[in-house]
Short mmCIF file of C-alpha atoms in Angstrom, two decimals:
data_model
loop_
_atom_site.label_atom_id
_atom_site.label_comp_id
_atom_site.label_asym_id
_atom_site.label_seq_id
_atom_site.Cartn_x
_atom_site.Cartn_y
_atom_site.Cartn_z
CA UNK A 29 -8.89 21.20 69.97
CA UNK A 30 -11.78 21.44 67.67
CA UNK A 31 -14.04 24.34 65.89
CA UNK A 32 -17.31 24.93 66.40
CA UNK A 33 -19.78 24.71 63.94
CA UNK A 34 -21.92 27.98 62.23
CA UNK A 35 -24.52 27.28 65.58
CA UNK A 36 -21.03 27.46 68.55
CA UNK A 37 -21.60 24.16 69.28
CA UNK A 38 -18.36 21.98 69.75
CA UNK A 39 -17.74 17.93 70.46
CA UNK A 40 -14.41 16.47 71.74
CA UNK A 41 -14.87 12.12 70.76
CA UNK A 42 -13.15 10.31 73.11
CA UNK A 43 -11.69 11.90 75.55
CA UNK A 44 -9.80 10.04 77.53
CA UNK A 45 -10.83 9.46 81.22
CA UNK A 46 -8.29 9.41 84.13
CA UNK A 47 -9.51 10.00 87.60
CA UNK A 48 -6.44 12.10 89.08
CA UNK A 49 -7.16 14.48 86.09
CA UNK A 50 -8.85 17.83 85.91
CA UNK A 51 -11.09 18.53 83.16
CA UNK A 52 -12.24 22.25 81.61
CA UNK A 53 -13.18 23.55 78.00
CA UNK A 54 -11.26 27.09 77.07
CA UNK A 55 -11.44 29.35 74.36
CA UNK A 56 -10.32 32.69 72.80
CA UNK A 57 -12.41 35.08 71.59
CA UNK A 58 -11.60 39.20 71.08
CA UNK A 59 -7.94 38.47 72.60
CA UNK A 60 -9.73 37.10 76.02
CA UNK A 61 -9.72 33.58 77.30
CA UNK A 62 -12.59 32.38 78.57
CA UNK A 63 -12.79 29.21 80.57
CA UNK A 64 -15.91 26.70 81.68
CA UNK A 65 -15.84 25.46 85.51
CA UNK A 66 -14.29 21.85 86.52
CA UNK A 67 -15.93 19.02 84.09
CA UNK A 68 -16.31 15.59 85.71
CA UNK A 69 -16.46 12.76 83.14
CA UNK A 70 -16.98 10.05 85.66
CA UNK A 71 -18.81 7.09 83.80
CA UNK A 72 -20.84 9.27 81.66
CA UNK A 73 -20.93 9.04 78.04
CA UNK A 74 -21.29 12.51 77.15
CA UNK A 75 -21.36 15.54 79.22
CA UNK A 76 -22.45 19.16 78.49
CA UNK A 77 -20.08 22.06 79.21
CA UNK A 78 -21.84 25.13 78.40
CA UNK A 79 -19.04 28.09 77.58
CA UNK A 80 -19.89 31.73 77.36
CA UNK A 81 -18.09 34.61 75.18
CA UNK A 82 -18.96 38.37 75.37
CA UNK A 83 -18.08 41.04 73.04
CA UNK A 84 -15.64 43.67 74.74
CA UNK A 85 -15.91 47.27 75.86
CA UNK A 86 -12.79 49.18 76.60
CA UNK A 87 -14.91 51.63 78.97
CA UNK A 88 -15.81 50.93 82.52
CA UNK A 89 -19.60 52.25 82.93
CA UNK A 90 -20.96 49.07 84.54
CA UNK A 91 -18.80 48.61 86.78
CA UNK A 92 -20.31 49.26 90.22
CA UNK A 93 -19.18 47.78 94.03
CA UNK A 94 -22.19 46.61 95.65
CA UNK A 95 -20.09 46.36 98.81
CA UNK A 96 -17.16 47.01 100.60
CA UNK A 97 -15.78 46.50 103.75
CA UNK A 98 -12.38 48.22 105.35
CA UNK A 99 -11.22 46.65 107.89
CA UNK A 100 -8.09 48.47 109.98
CA UNK A 101 -6.81 46.25 112.59
CA UNK A 102 -3.29 47.74 114.86
CA UNK A 103 0.03 45.53 114.62
CA UNK A 104 3.21 47.36 116.37
CA UNK A 105 4.04 49.94 114.31
CA UNK A 106 1.06 50.64 111.62
CA UNK A 107 -2.06 50.02 110.73
CA UNK A 108 -3.30 47.35 108.77
CA UNK A 109 -5.57 47.83 106.58
CA UNK A 110 -7.55 45.02 104.55
CA UNK A 111 -10.09 45.75 101.97
CA UNK A 112 -13.04 43.49 100.96
CA UNK A 113 -14.92 44.17 97.97
CA UNK A 114 -17.55 42.39 95.91
CA UNK A 115 -17.43 44.13 92.22
CA UNK A 116 -20.19 44.10 89.69
CA UNK A 117 -19.55 44.32 86.05
CA UNK A 118 -23.86 44.94 85.51
CA UNK A 119 -23.22 45.44 81.36
CA UNK A 120 -22.83 42.36 78.85
CA UNK A 121 -20.02 42.91 77.93
CA UNK A 122 -16.23 41.86 79.21
CA UNK A 123 -14.51 44.75 80.40
CA UNK A 124 -11.12 45.18 78.93
CA UNK A 125 -9.75 48.23 79.76
CA UNK A 126 -7.40 51.14 78.39
CA UNK A 127 -4.24 51.82 77.95
CA UNK A 128 -3.17 55.22 79.76
CA UNK A 129 -0.46 55.98 77.22
CA UNK A 130 0.95 54.82 74.22
CA UNK A 131 3.35 52.20 75.49
CA UNK A 132 1.42 51.41 78.74
CA UNK A 133 -0.68 48.17 78.72
CA UNK A 134 -4.57 47.83 79.38
CA UNK A 135 -5.58 48.25 82.23
CA UNK A 136 -9.30 47.24 83.44
CA UNK A 137 -9.23 48.53 87.73
CA UNK A 138 -8.20 51.11 89.26
CA UNK A 139 -7.75 51.54 93.20
CA UNK A 140 -6.14 54.30 94.55
CA UNK A 141 -4.81 53.93 98.35
CA UNK A 142 -3.81 56.40 101.09
CA UNK A 143 -0.62 58.42 100.81
CA UNK A 144 2.37 56.57 102.64
CA UNK A 145 0.69 53.12 102.10
CA UNK A 146 3.30 50.60 102.68
CA UNK A 147 3.09 46.29 102.22
CA UNK A 148 0.20 45.67 99.78
CA UNK A 149 -0.94 41.74 99.83
CA UNK A 150 -3.54 40.80 97.23
CA UNK A 151 -5.55 37.98 98.98
CA UNK A 152 -5.89 34.28 96.21
CA UNK A 153 -8.46 35.50 94.39
CA UNK A 154 -6.81 38.75 93.05
CA UNK A 155 -3.16 36.80 91.50
CA UNK A 156 -0.28 39.16 91.84
CA UNK A 157 0.69 38.74 88.40
CA UNK A 158 -2.36 41.18 86.81
CA UNK A 159 -1.41 43.71 89.97
CA UNK A 160 1.05 47.21 88.72
CA UNK A 161 1.63 48.61 92.05
CA UNK A 162 2.23 52.88 92.09
CA UNK A 163 2.74 55.36 94.88
CA UNK A 164 -0.46 56.46 94.55
CA UNK A 165 -2.31 52.57 94.35
CA UNK A 166 -2.41 49.64 92.01
CA UNK A 167 -4.14 49.01 89.17
CA UNK A 168 -5.28 45.46 87.47
CA UNK A 169 -4.51 44.26 83.95
CA UNK A 170 -7.19 41.65 84.39
CA UNK A 171 -10.47 41.85 82.23
CA UNK A 172 -13.84 41.85 83.50
CA UNK A 173 -16.63 38.93 82.84
CA UNK A 174 -20.25 40.63 83.22
CA UNK A 175 -21.33 39.14 87.03
CA UNK A 176 -20.16 39.76 90.49
CA UNK A 177 -16.73 38.78 91.68
CA UNK A 178 -14.85 39.09 95.31
CA UNK A 179 -11.33 40.14 95.97
CA UNK A 180 -9.74 41.48 98.28
CA UNK A 181 -6.35 43.49 99.23
CA UNK A 182 -4.39 45.00 102.42
CA UNK A 183 -1.49 47.39 103.36
CA UNK A 184 0.27 49.53 106.35
CA UNK A 185 -0.22 52.88 107.66
CA UNK A 186 1.90 54.06 110.20
CA UNK A 187 0.86 55.15 113.15
CA UNK A 188 3.97 57.38 113.60
CA UNK A 189 2.72 60.87 112.17
CA UNK A 190 -0.97 60.48 113.55
CA UNK A 191 -3.47 61.81 113.11
CA UNK A 192 -3.55 60.22 109.34
CA UNK A 193 -6.20 61.73 107.51
CA UNK A 194 -7.57 59.85 104.42
CA UNK A 195 -9.40 61.16 102.00
CA UNK A 196 -10.91 58.28 99.88
CA UNK A 197 -11.57 58.47 96.17
CA UNK A 198 -14.54 56.66 95.20
CA UNK A 199 -13.76 55.63 91.66
CA UNK A 200 -16.72 53.44 90.59
CA UNK A 201 -20.35 53.76 92.13
CA UNK A 202 -21.11 52.15 95.66
CA UNK A 203 -23.63 50.64 97.40
CA UNK A 204 -23.18 50.30 100.49
CA UNK A 205 -19.48 51.22 102.03
CA UNK A 206 -18.65 49.49 106.05
CA UNK A 207 -15.84 50.99 107.58
CA UNK A 208 -14.70 48.35 111.14
CA UNK A 209 -11.67 49.80 113.17
CA UNK A 210 -10.36 47.24 115.73
CA UNK A 211 -7.79 49.56 117.60
CA UNK A 212 -9.68 50.91 120.94
CA UNK A 213 -6.41 53.42 121.46
CA UNK A 214 -7.69 55.39 118.35
CA UNK A 215 -10.71 56.63 117.42
CA UNK A 216 -12.00 57.05 113.40
CA UNK A 217 -14.26 59.69 112.31
CA UNK A 218 -15.58 60.89 108.88
CA UNK A 219 -17.68 63.23 107.55
CA UNK A 220 -19.55 61.30 104.92
CA UNK A 221 -20.40 57.94 107.24
CA UNK A 222 -22.42 57.49 110.01
CA UNK A 223 -21.75 56.17 113.43
CA UNK A 224 -23.22 52.74 113.94
CA UNK A 225 -21.75 52.03 117.34
CA UNK A 226 -19.92 49.27 118.26
CA UNK A 227 -19.87 45.85 116.46
CA UNK A 228 -18.88 42.36 117.71
CA UNK A 229 -17.20 39.67 115.78
CA UNK A 230 -16.16 36.61 117.69
CA UNK A 231 -14.32 38.09 120.69
CA UNK A 232 -13.05 41.40 119.08
CA UNK A 233 -15.15 44.33 118.89
CA UNK A 234 -15.02 47.13 116.06
CA UNK A 235 -16.48 50.34 115.97
CA UNK A 236 -18.70 50.73 112.96
CA UNK A 237 -18.96 53.59 110.09
CA UNK A 238 -21.49 52.87 107.27
CA UNK A 239 -22.38 54.48 104.04
CA UNK A 240 -24.98 53.50 101.61
CA UNK A 241 -24.90 54.69 98.09
#
């Protein structure tokens, strides 16, 4: 553990090098944890490890979704819906979110889900410990640094009550939205998205609905 100098520089002298070890630099600034990427020490006598920190903001006006893909596939008695997003903090501050009540913890991102959804699963890039599930969706209690990140999640929608009406709430400005429907026995229509016909991925065909801005 070291303290930076007046210019923000730091130095760890005489670090023991072990081939099986993984090295990185971490620091906390304004209650936000920052870390470098993996550092390869090898046989080098000195290695530079830049570590960027940011001021924080509780407001999310710089949060944008560059692209979102919604993939709908049929399971035994439900649709499995997978959402993959490329999300960007276009600002120069870390978005730390804000609490919605006196005793609530601050959340940075919020994702409404269709009524009656079940079986929420988050993918590896979005750790479960940061998820706060609710009847109408889920929130994320993780700081969002400037830059772009990828993450995804999936859930089920029961097919017993077909047709299903899904009013998707767009929380963040979205540049591109693609819906891929992979069940040939049912159909998907939208009054906001353009029907692009069928597309093929591997040996599967999907109906593609597309929206911009």
